[in-house]
């Protein structure tokens, strides 16, 4: 703006100077031309009077330097000329000033030279005898006058230009300075040009509207950040070019990045081709999803396009942890397969034995053995079905079961008493020691924990081995430990022994008739009571499983 004002002032000064020069020269030229014409008429009148009085004798000894005198008769023939030989001159009858003089008595004209640098003024007067006396004088033209004054004009021009540049610079800066010092944060507080008040008023109104919109936007951003920050799901907002606009902490952890990734392409954070294909589909306006591994987990990736006026201008990428869901689904598939296998084996045994008996292919003395086999397999099926139902009930939370105060020490003695016949069969000794310890729980599930732990300790023990059940309370908790002298658990199997149908020694389990669900029932029942399970085992040196129950104050359910 300063440059434009500076140029405008300079152009205005130049135009003013040029107009002034032209006007001055025009006025000056007209003024001196008028004086010259008057002098020309005066000299012509004097010459006419002299010729009228003296005739041709007037020209004798006449010396005129500035004027040219010509005497023409009534036929246009030149009788006398002060600068040329009259005999050789052409007829002047057609000259404008001569014709006017013959007609009106006075004639006047002006003619420019070929170069336009000089101009000749003519004045003619008719004499009483009918002849015409004419005087002419040379006059400089406007162009000649300009060239003659070129030096002073240039000097004046340079002076004017220097002054104009200084003045233009000061004026332009003075005009722009109030504009540059405007306080746009508070437009109405500015004092300057009254012409700016409507503009400043509109700026103030727009700023109020922008502040309001900014506050609303900041509030929405804060709400969105608060929501996304607390979400376990990863959320990434991308623009149409797949540049990250926002990313919550969960997504940053999954992509192993930080806030510096905002403003970068997502491919710079994760270059998975599957993820790029997913985002490309979303960019084309289609909702897409897939599952992919991130870190040590499996995540459901959902990409949804964001539309505005029918155009895709962004993508929302949501990452949901489905690791546990995958594990659960895998466990259900394995559980279904294991149940089918576990049920199929006793059923085939029962069916085979029954067919042999029905077809009379079994001797009479062998009938009791076949009946015992059918009975044993039936019992095994019943135990398997009962354990499956018990696990299913635990998965649902056992909400219909009654919570009560249970003395774990007394329950342990009852359980050991019920297992004494089985322990005698395996030649294992059972012991209970400790002290009364009351927990708040479900008696049926607590009995299941004790029974399964003790049953496994007996079945996986050695002949002449022992099982010791210890119950004690202290430090706000109740500890239940079942220690045996059995075969032990290898380190690589300790994390899997609580899986359904998992057996450390499958051949031994088939001999003892176990279902493979006992420790799964223990795990779920302990979890329902907020109890922790610890395992201490040495291969061929025995195993100790400890269940730590919290001692809730006033026996209230958590």
Coordinates of C-alpha atoms in Angstrom, one line a residue:
X1 CA 0.0 0.0 0.0
X2 CA 2.9 2.4 0.8
X3 CA 4.3 1.8 -2.6
X4 CA 1.0 2.5 -4.4
X5 CA 0.6 5.8 -2.4
X6 CA 4.2 6.8 -3.1
X7 CA 3.7 6.1 -6.9
X8 CA 0.4 8.0 -6.9
X9 CA 1.9 11.1 -5.3
X10 CA 4.8 11.0 -7.7
X11 CA 2.6 10.7 -10.7
X12 CA 0.4 13.5 -9.5
X13 CA 3.4 15.8 -9.0
X14 CA 4.7 14.9 -12.4
X15 CA 1.3 15.6 -14.1
X16 CA 1.0 18.9 -12.2
X17 CA 4.5 19.9 -13.2
X18 CA 3.9 19.1 -16.8
X19 CA 0.6 20.9 -16.9
X20 CA 2.1 23.9 -15.2
X21 CA 5.0 24.1 -17.7
X22 CA 2.6 23.8 -20.6
X23 CA 0.2 26.3 -19.2
X24 CA 3.0 28.8 -18.3
X25 CA 4.6 28.4 -21.7
X26 CA 1.2 28.8 -23.5
X27 CA 0.3 31.9 -21.5
X28 CA 3.8 33.4 -21.9
X29 CA 3.8 32.6 -25.6
X30 CA 0.4 34.2 -26.2
X31 CA 1.4 37.2 -24.2
X32 CA 4.5 38.0 -26.2
X33 CA 2.8 37.0 -29.5
X34 CA 0.1 39.7 -28.8
X35 CA 2.8 42.3 -28.1
X36 CA 4.6 41.4 -31.3
X37 CA 1.4 41.6 -33.3
X38 CA 0.7 45.1 -31.9
X39 CA 4.2 46.2 -32.8
X40 CA 3.9 44.7 -36.2
X41 CA 0.6 46.7 -36.8
X42 CA 2.2 49.9 -35.5
X43 CA 5.2 49.6 -37.8
X44 CA 3.0 48.7 -40.7
X45 CA 0.9 51.9 -40.0
X46 CA 4.0 54.0 -39.9
X47 CA 5.4 52.5 -43.1
X48 CA 2.0 53.0 -44.8
X49 CA 1.9 56.6 -43.8
X50 CA 5.5 57.2 -45.0
X51 CA 4.8 55.5 -48.4
X52 CA 1.6 57.5 -48.8
X53 CA 3.4 60.8 -48.2
X54 CA 6.7 60.1 -50.0
X55 CA 6.1 57.4 -52.4
X56 CA 9.0 55.3 -53.4
X57 CA 11.4 57.8 -52.0
X58 CA 10.5 56.5 -48.6
X59 CA 12.5 53.4 -49.2
X60 CA 15.6 55.2 -50.2
X61 CA 18.2 54.7 -47.5
X62 CA 15.7 52.8 -45.3
X63 CA 17.4 50.1 -43.1
X64 CA 15.1 47.7 -41.3
X65 CA 16.7 44.7 -39.5
X66 CA 13.8 43.0 -37.7
X67 CA 11.0 43.6 -40.2
X68 CA 10.5 42.8 -43.9
X69 CA 8.7 45.4 -45.9
X70 CA 6.9 44.6 -49.2
X71 CA 5.0 47.0 -51.5
X72 CA 2.5 45.5 -53.8
X73 CA 0.5 47.2 -56.6
X74 CA -3.2 46.6 -57.3
X75 CA -2.3 43.7 -59.7
X76 CA -0.4 41.8 -57.1
X77 CA 3.0 42.7 -58.6
X78 CA 5.7 43.3 -56.0
X79 CA 7.0 46.9 -56.4
X80 CA 9.5 46.7 -53.5
X81 CA 10.8 44.2 -51.0
X82 CA 13.4 44.9 -48.3
X83 CA 15.0 41.5 -48.4
X84 CA 14.6 40.3 -52.0
X85 CA 14.7 41.5 -55.6
X86 CA 11.2 42.6 -56.4
X87 CA 11.6 41.7 -60.1
X88 CA 12.1 38.1 -59.4
X89 CA 9.3 37.6 -56.9
X90 CA 6.0 35.9 -57.7
X91 CA 2.6 37.6 -57.8
X92 CA 1.2 38.2 -54.3
X93 CA -2.4 38.7 -55.2
X94 CA -3.4 35.3 -53.8
X95 CA -1.7 35.8 -50.4
X96 CA -4.3 35.8 -47.7
X97 CA -3.2 39.1 -46.0
X98 CA -3.0 40.8 -49.4
X99 CA -6.4 39.7 -50.5
X100 CA -7.9 40.8 -47.2
X101 CA -6.2 44.2 -47.5
X102 CA -7.6 44.8 -51.0
X103 CA -11.0 43.8 -49.8
X104 CA -11.2 45.4 -46.3
X105 CA -8.2 47.7 -46.2
X106 CA -6.4 45.6 -43.6
X107 CA -5.1 42.0 -43.8
X108 CA -3.4 39.7 -41.3
X109 CA -2.1 36.1 -41.4
X110 CA 0.6 33.8 -40.0
X111 CA 2.5 31.0 -41.7
X112 CA 4.7 28.3 -40.1
X113 CA 8.0 27.2 -41.6
X114 CA 8.6 23.6 -42.8
X115 CA 10.5 22.7 -39.7
X116 CA 7.8 24.2 -37.4
X117 CA 10.6 25.9 -35.5
X118 CA 9.7 29.4 -36.8
X119 CA 6.6 31.3 -37.7
X120 CA 6.1 34.4 -39.9
X121 CA 3.5 37.0 -39.0
X122 CA 2.1 39.3 -41.8
X123 CA 0.2 42.5 -41.6
X124 CA -0.9 44.4 -44.7
X125 CA -2.6 47.8 -45.1
X126 CA -4.1 49.4 -48.3
X127 CA -2.8 52.8 -49.2
X128 CA -5.0 55.6 -50.6
X129 CA -3.6 55.0 -54.1
X130 CA -4.8 51.4 -54.1
X131 CA -1.4 49.8 -53.4
X132 CA -0.7 47.6 -50.3
X133 CA 2.1 47.9 -47.9
X134 CA 2.9 44.7 -46.0
X135 CA 5.2 44.1 -43.0
X136 CA 6.3 40.6 -41.8
X137 CA 8.3 39.5 -38.8
X138 CA 9.7 36.2 -37.8
X139 CA 8.4 34.6 -34.5
X140 CA 9.6 31.6 -32.6
X141 CA 7.1 28.8 -32.2
X142 CA 6.1 27.1 -29.0
X143 CA 8.5 24.2 -29.7
X144 CA 11.4 26.7 -30.2
X145 CA 10.5 28.3 -26.9
X146 CA 10.5 24.9 -25.2
X147 CA 13.9 24.0 -26.5
X148 CA 15.2 27.4 -25.5
X149 CA 14.0 26.8 -22.0
X150 CA 15.0 23.2 -21.7
X151 CA 17.8 23.8 -19.2
X152 CA 15.9 25.8 -16.7
X153 CA 13.0 23.4 -17.1
X154 CA 15.2 20.4 -16.4
X155 CA 16.7 22.1 -13.4
X156 CA 13.3 22.9 -12.1
X157 CA 12.1 19.3 -12.9
X158 CA 15.0 17.8 -10.9
X159 CA 14.3 20.1 -8.0
X160 CA 10.6 19.3 -8.1
X161 CA 11.2 15.6 -8.4
X162 CA 13.5 15.5 -5.4
X163 CA 11.0 17.5 -3.3
X164 CA 8.2 15.3 -4.7
X165 CA 10.1 12.1 -3.7
X166 CA 10.7 13.4 -0.2
X167 CA 7.2 14.6 0.2
X168 CA 5.7 11.4 -1.3
X169 CA 7.8 9.2 1.0
X170 CA 6.7 11.2 4.1
X171 CA 3.1 11.4 3.1
X172 CA 2.9 7.7 2.2
X173 CA 4.5 6.7 5.5
X174 CA 2.3 9.2 7.4
X175 CA -0.8 7.8 5.7
X176 CA 0.1 4.1 6.3
X177 CA 1.5 4.5 9.8
X178 CA -1.9 4.7 11.5
X179 CA -3.0 1.6 9.5
X180 CA 0.1 -0.3 10.6
X181 CA -0.4 0.6 14.2
X182 CA -4.0 -0.6 14.4
X183 CA -4.8 -2.7 17.4
X184 CA -6.8 -5.5 15.7
X185 CA -7.3 -7.3 19.1
X186 CA -9.4 -4.4 20.1
X187 CA -10.5 -2.6 16.9
X188 CA -12.9 -0.1 18.4
X189 CA -10.1 1.4 20.6
X190 CA -8.2 2.7 17.6
X191 CA -8.1 6.5 17.0
X192 CA -7.3 7.5 13.4
X193 CA -9.3 7.8 10.3
X194 CA -13.0 8.2 10.6
X195 CA -13.4 6.4 7.3
X196 CA -12.0 3.2 9.0
X197 CA -14.7 3.1 11.7
X198 CA -17.2 1.0 9.7
X199 CA -14.4 -1.4 8.8
X200 CA -13.2 -1.6 12.3
X201 CA -16.7 -2.2 13.5
X202 CA -17.1 -5.1 11.2
X203 CA -13.7 -6.5 12.2
X204 CA -14.8 -6.3 15.9
X205 CA -18.0 -8.1 15.1
X206 CA -16.2 -10.8 13.2
X207 CA -13.7 -11.2 16.0
X208 CA -16.5 -11.7 18.5
X209 CA -18.0 -14.3 16.3
X210 CA -14.6 -16.0 15.8
X211 CA -13.9 -16.0 19.5
X212 CA -17.3 -17.6 20.1
X213 CA -16.7 -20.2 17.5
X214 CA -13.1 -20.8 18.8
X215 CA -14.4 -21.3 22.3
X216 CA -17.0 -23.7 21.1
X217 CA -14.4 -25.6 19.0
X218 CA -12.0 -25.7 22.0
X219 CA -14.8 -27.0 24.2
X220 CA -15.6 -29.7 21.6
X221 CA -12.0 -30.6 21.2
X222 CA -11.6 -30.8 25.0
X223 CA -14.6 -33.0 25.2
X224 CA -13.4 -35.2 22.3
X225 CA -9.9 -35.4 23.9
X226 CA -11.3 -36.3 27.3
X227 CA -13.4 -39.0 25.7
X228 CA -10.7 -40.4 23.5
X229 CA -8.0 -40.2 26.2
X230 CA -10.0 -42.4 28.5
X231 CA -10.9 -44.9 25.9
X232 CA -9.3 -48.3 25.8
X233 CA -9.9 -48.3 22.0
X234 CA -7.4 -46.6 19.7
X235 CA -8.9 -43.7 17.7
X236 CA -7.1 -42.0 14.8
X237 CA -8.6 -39.1 12.8
X238 CA -7.2 -38.7 9.3
X239 CA -7.8 -36.2 6.5
X240 CA -8.5 -37.2 2.9
X241 CA -4.7 -37.5 2.3
X242 CA -4.3 -40.0 5.1
X243 CA -2.5 -37.4 7.3
X244 CA -3.0 -37.8 11.0
X245 CA -5.1 -35.0 12.5
X246 CA -5.6 -36.5 16.0
X247 CA -4.5 -39.7 17.8
X248 CA -5.5 -40.8 21.3
X249 CA -3.1 -42.3 23.8
X250 CA -4.3 -45.9 23.2
X251 CA -3.6 -45.6 19.5
X252 CA -0.1 -44.0 20.2
X253 CA 0.7 -47.0 22.4
X254 CA -0.4 -49.5 19.8
X255 CA 1.6 -47.7 17.0
X256 CA 4.5 -47.1 19.4
X257 CA 4.7 -43.4 18.7
X258 CA 4.0 -40.0 20.3
X259 CA 2.4 -36.7 19.6
X260 CA 5.0 -35.8 17.0
X261 CA 3.2 -38.1 14.5
X262 CA 0.3 -35.6 14.2
X263 CA 0.6 -33.9 10.8
X264 CA 2.4 -36.9 9.3
X265 CA 1.2 -39.6 6.9
X266 CA -0.1 -42.7 8.7
X267 CA 2.2 -44.8 6.5
X268 CA 5.1 -43.2 8.2
X269 CA 3.8 -44.6 11.5
X270 CA 2.7 -48.0 10.3
X271 CA 3.5 -49.3 6.8
X272 CA 1.3 -52.3 6.9
X273 CA -0.1 -53.0 3.4
X274 CA -3.3 -54.4 4.8
X275 CA -3.8 -51.2 6.8
X276 CA -3.2 -49.1 3.7
X277 CA -5.7 -51.1 1.7
X278 CA -8.2 -50.7 4.5
X279 CA -7.8 -46.9 4.5
X280 CA -8.0 -46.8 0.7
X281 CA -11.4 -48.4 0.9
X282 CA -12.5 -45.9 3.5
X283 CA -11.1 -43.1 1.3
X284 CA -13.3 -44.4 -1.6
X285 CA -16.4 -44.0 0.6
X286 CA -16.8 -47.6 1.9
X287 CA -16.7 -48.7 5.5
X288 CA -14.1 -51.4 5.9
X289 CA -12.8 -53.6 8.7
X290 CA -10.2 -56.3 9.3
X291 CA -8.2 -57.9 12.1
X292 CA -4.5 -57.5 12.4
X293 CA -1.8 -58.1 15.0
X294 CA -0.3 -55.0 16.8
X295 CA 2.3 -55.8 19.4
X296 CA 1.3 -58.9 21.3
X297 CA -2.4 -58.6 20.7
X298 CA -5.0 -59.0 18.0
X299 CA -7.1 -55.9 17.1
X300 CA -10.2 -55.2 15.1
X301 CA -9.5 -52.3 12.7
X302 CA -12.6 -50.4 11.6
X303 CA -12.2 -47.5 9.0
X304 CA -15.2 -45.3 8.5
X305 CA -15.3 -42.5 5.9
X306 CA -16.4 -39.0 6.9
X307 CA -18.6 -37.2 4.4
X308 CA -19.2 -33.5 3.8
X309 CA -21.4 -32.3 1.0
X310 CA -21.2 -35.8 -0.6
X311 CA -17.4 -35.8 -0.6
X312 CA -15.0 -37.8 1.6
X313 CA -12.9 -35.4 3.5
X314 CA -11.6 -37.7 6.3
X315 CA -11.4 -41.2 7.8
X316 CA -11.9 -42.4 11.4
X317 CA -9.8 -45.4 12.3
X318 CA -10.9 -47.4 15.3
X319 CA -8.8 -50.1 16.9
X320 CA -10.5 -52.5 19.3
X321 CA -8.6 -55.1 21.3
X322 CA -10.1 -58.5 20.5
X323 CA -7.3 -60.5 21.9
X324 CA -9.4 -61.9 24.7
X325 CA -12.3 -62.5 22.4
X326 CA -10.0 -64.4 20.0
X327 CA -8.7 -66.5 22.9
X328 CA -12.3 -67.1 24.1
X329 CA -13.4 -68.1 20.6
X330 CA -10.4 -70.4 20.3
X331 CA -11.1 -71.9 23.7
X332 CA -14.7 -72.4 22.8
X333 CA -13.7 -74.2 19.6
X334 CA -11.2 -76.3 21.5
X335 CA -13.7 -76.9 24.2
X336 CA -16.3 -78.1 21.7
X337 CA -13.8 -80.4 20.0
X338 CA -12.6 -81.7 23.4
X339 CA -16.1 -82.3 24.7
X340 CA -17.0 -84.2 21.5
X341 CA -13.9 -86.3 21.8
X342 CA -14.3 -86.9 25.6
X343 CA -18.0 -87.9 25.1
X344 CA -17.2 -90.0 22.0
X345 CA -14.8 -92.3 23.8
X346 CA -17.1 -93.6 26.6
X347 CA -20.0 -93.7 24.2
X348 CA -18.1 -95.9 21.8
X349 CA -17.1 -98.1 24.7
X350 CA -20.7 -98.4 26.0
X351 CA -22.0 -98.9 22.5
X352 CA -19.5 -101.6 21.7
X353 CA -20.0 -103.5 24.9
X354 CA -23.8 -103.3 24.6
X355 CA -23.7 -104.6 21.0
X356 CA -21.6 -107.5 22.0
X357 CA -23.9 -108.3 24.8
X358 CA -27.0 -107.9 22.6
X359 CA -25.7 -110.2 19.9
X360 CA -24.8 -112.9 22.5
X361 CA -21.1 -112.6 21.7
X362 CA -20.2 -112.3 25.4
X363 CA -19.9 -115.4 27.6
X364 CA -22.0 -115.6 30.7
X365 CA -19.1 -115.5 33.0
X366 CA -17.8 -112.3 31.3
X367 CA -21.1 -110.4 31.6
X368 CA -20.3 -108.8 35.0
X369 CA -17.0 -107.4 33.5
X370 CA -18.8 -105.8 30.5
X371 CA -21.5 -104.5 32.9
X372 CA -18.8 -102.9 35.1
X373 CA -17.2 -101.4 32.0
X374 CA -20.5 -99.9 30.9
X375 CA -21.1 -98.6 34.4
X376 CA -17.6 -97.0 34.7
X377 CA -18.0 -95.3 31.3
X378 CA -21.4 -94.1 32.2
X379 CA -20.1 -92.7 35.5
X380 CA -17.3 -91.0 33.5
X381 CA -19.9 -89.4 31.2
X382 CA -22.0 -88.2 34.1
X383 CA -18.9 -86.6 35.8
X384 CA -18.0 -85.0 32.5
X385 CA -21.5 -83.6 31.9
X386 CA -21.7 -82.4 35.6
X387 CA -18.3 -80.6 35.2
X388 CA -19.4 -79.0 32.0
X389 CA -22.6 -77.8 33.5
X390 CA -20.7 -76.5 36.6
X391 CA -18.3 -74.6 34.3
X392 CA -21.1 -73.1 32.3
X393 CA -22.8 -72.0 35.5
X394 CA -19.5 -70.4 36.6
X395 CA -19.1 -68.6 33.3
X396 CA -22.5 -67.0 33.8
X397 CA -21.4 -65.7 37.2
X398 CA -23.3 -68.0 39.5
X399 CA -25.7 -65.2 40.4
X400 CA -28.4 -67.5 41.7
X401 CA -26.1 -69.1 44.3
X402 CA -26.2 -68.1 47.9
X403 CA -23.3 -66.3 49.6
X404 CA -22.7 -67.1 53.2
X405 CA -20.0 -67.4 55.9
X406 CA -18.1 -70.6 55.5
X407 CA -15.5 -72.0 57.8
X408 CA -12.9 -73.2 55.3
X409 CA -11.1 -75.4 57.9
X410 CA -14.3 -77.4 58.6
X411 CA -15.1 -77.7 54.9
X412 CA -11.6 -79.0 54.3
X413 CA -12.1 -81.7 56.9
X414 CA -15.4 -82.7 55.3
X415 CA -13.8 -82.9 51.9
X416 CA -10.8 -85.0 53.0
X417 CA -13.2 -87.3 54.8
X418 CA -15.2 -87.9 51.6
X419 CA -12.0 -88.7 49.7
X420 CA -10.5 -91.2 52.1
X421 CA -11.9 -94.2 50.2
X422 CA -10.3 -92.9 47.0
X423 CA -7.0 -92.2 48.8
X424 CA -6.9 -95.7 50.1
X425 CA -7.4 -97.0 46.6
X426 CA -4.3 -95.0 45.4
X427 CA -2.5 -95.8 48.7
X428 CA -2.2 -92.1 49.6
X429 CA -2.5 -90.5 53.0
X430 CA -4.6 -87.4 53.6
X431 CA -3.9 -84.8 56.3
X432 CA -5.7 -81.6 57.4
X433 CA -4.0 -79.0 59.6
X434 CA -4.4 -75.4 60.3
X435 CA -7.0 -73.4 62.2
X436 CA -10.6 -72.2 61.8
X437 CA -10.8 -69.5 59.1
X438 CA -14.1 -68.0 58.0
X439 CA -14.6 -66.6 54.5
X440 CA -17.6 -65.1 52.8
X441 CA -18.4 -67.1 49.7
X442 CA -20.5 -69.8 48.1
X443 CA -20.2 -73.1 50.0
X444 CA -20.8 -75.3 46.9
X445 CA -18.0 -73.6 44.9
X446 CA -15.6 -73.6 47.9
X447 CA -16.2 -77.3 48.3
X448 CA -15.5 -77.7 44.6
X449 CA -12.2 -76.0 44.9
X450 CA -11.2 -78.2 47.8
X451 CA -12.5 -81.4 46.2
X452 CA -10.8 -80.9 42.8
X453 CA -7.5 -79.8 44.3
X454 CA -7.5 -82.8 46.7
X455 CA -8.7 -85.2 44.0
X456 CA -5.9 -84.2 41.7
X457 CA -3.4 -84.4 44.5
X458 CA -4.5 -88.0 45.2
X459 CA -4.7 -89.2 41.6
X460 CA -1.4 -87.7 40.5
X461 CA 0.5 -88.8 43.6
X462 CA 2.8 -91.7 44.1
X463 CA 2.1 -94.9 46.0
X464 CA 2.7 -94.4 49.7
X465 CA 2.5 -90.6 49.0
X466 CA 0.7 -88.0 51.1
X467 CA -1.5 -85.0 50.6
X468 CA -1.5 -82.2 53.2
X469 CA -4.4 -79.6 53.3
X470 CA -3.5 -76.5 55.3
X471 CA -5.9 -73.7 56.2
X472 CA -4.8 -70.6 58.0
X473 CA -5.8 -67.0 58.4
X474 CA -3.8 -63.8 58.8
X475 CA -3.0 -60.3 57.5
X476 CA -6.5 -59.8 56.1
X477 CA -6.6 -63.0 54.1
X478 CA -7.3 -66.8 54.3
X479 CA -4.8 -69.2 52.7
X480 CA -5.8 -72.7 51.5
X481 CA -2.8 -74.9 50.5
X482 CA -2.9 -78.4 49.1
X483 CA 0.5 -80.0 49.0
X484 CA 1.3 -83.5 47.5
X485 CA 4.3 -85.6 47.0
X486 CA 3.3 -86.5 43.4
X487 CA 4.8 -86.4 39.9
X488 CA 5.0 -82.5 39.8
X489 CA 4.3 -80.2 36.9
X490 CA 6.9 -79.2 34.3
X491 CA 7.5 -75.4 34.1
X492 CA 6.3 -75.2 30.5
X493 CA 2.9 -76.7 31.5
X494 CA 2.2 -74.5 34.6
X495 CA 0.5 -71.7 32.6
X496 CA -1.8 -74.2 30.8
X497 CA -3.0 -76.6 33.6
X498 CA -6.1 -74.4 34.2
X499 CA -7.2 -74.7 30.6
X500 CA -10.2 -76.9 29.9
X501 CA -9.3 -80.6 29.1
X502 CA -5.6 -79.9 29.4
X503 CA -3.7 -82.7 31.0
X504 CA 0.0 -82.9 31.9
X505 CA 0.1 -86.7 31.7
X506 CA -2.7 -87.9 29.4
X507 CA -2.0 -91.5 29.9
X508 CA -2.2 -91.2 33.7
X509 CA -5.5 -89.2 33.3
X510 CA -7.1 -91.9 31.3
X511 CA -6.2 -94.5 34.0
X512 CA -7.6 -92.3 36.8
X513 CA -10.7 -91.4 34.8
X514 CA -10.2 -87.6 35.1
X515 CA -12.2 -85.3 32.9
X516 CA -9.6 -82.5 32.5
X517 CA -11.9 -79.9 33.8
X518 CA -11.1 -79.9 37.6
X519 CA -8.6 -77.1 37.6
X520 CA -10.7 -75.1 35.2
X521 CA -13.5 -75.2 37.8
X522 CA -11.0 -74.3 40.5
X523 CA -9.8 -71.3 38.5
X524 CA -13.3 -69.9 37.8
X525 CA -14.5 -70.5 41.3
X526 CA -11.4 -68.7 42.8
X527 CA -11.9 -65.8 40.3
X528 CA -15.5 -65.5 41.5
X529 CA -14.3 -65.1 45.1
X530 CA -11.5 -62.7 44.1
X531 CA -9.0 -65.3 45.2
X532 CA -5.5 -65.6 43.7
X533 CA -3.8 -69.0 42.9
X534 CA -0.1 -69.7 43.3
X535 CA 1.7 -72.8 42.2
X536 CA 4.9 -74.2 43.5
X537 CA 6.0 -77.5 41.9
X538 CA 9.0 -79.6 41.3
X539 CA 9.1 -82.4 38.7
X540 CA 9.1 -85.7 40.6
X541 CA 9.2 -83.7 43.8
X542 CA 5.5 -82.8 44.4
X543 CA 3.2 -79.8 43.9
X544 CA 1.8 -77.2 46.2
X545 CA -1.2 -75.1 45.1
X546 CA -2.2 -72.2 47.3
X547 CA -5.5 -70.3 47.0
X548 CA -5.4 -66.9 48.7
X549 CA -8.9 -65.6 49.7
X550 CA -9.5 -62.0 50.7
X551 CA -11.0 -61.5 54.2
X552 CA -13.8 -59.0 53.6
X553 CA -14.7 -56.8 56.5
X554 CA -18.2 -57.5 57.9
X555 CA -18.4 -60.3 55.4
X556 CA -19.9 -58.2 52.6
X557 CA -19.7 -59.3 49.1
X558 CA -17.4 -57.1 47.0

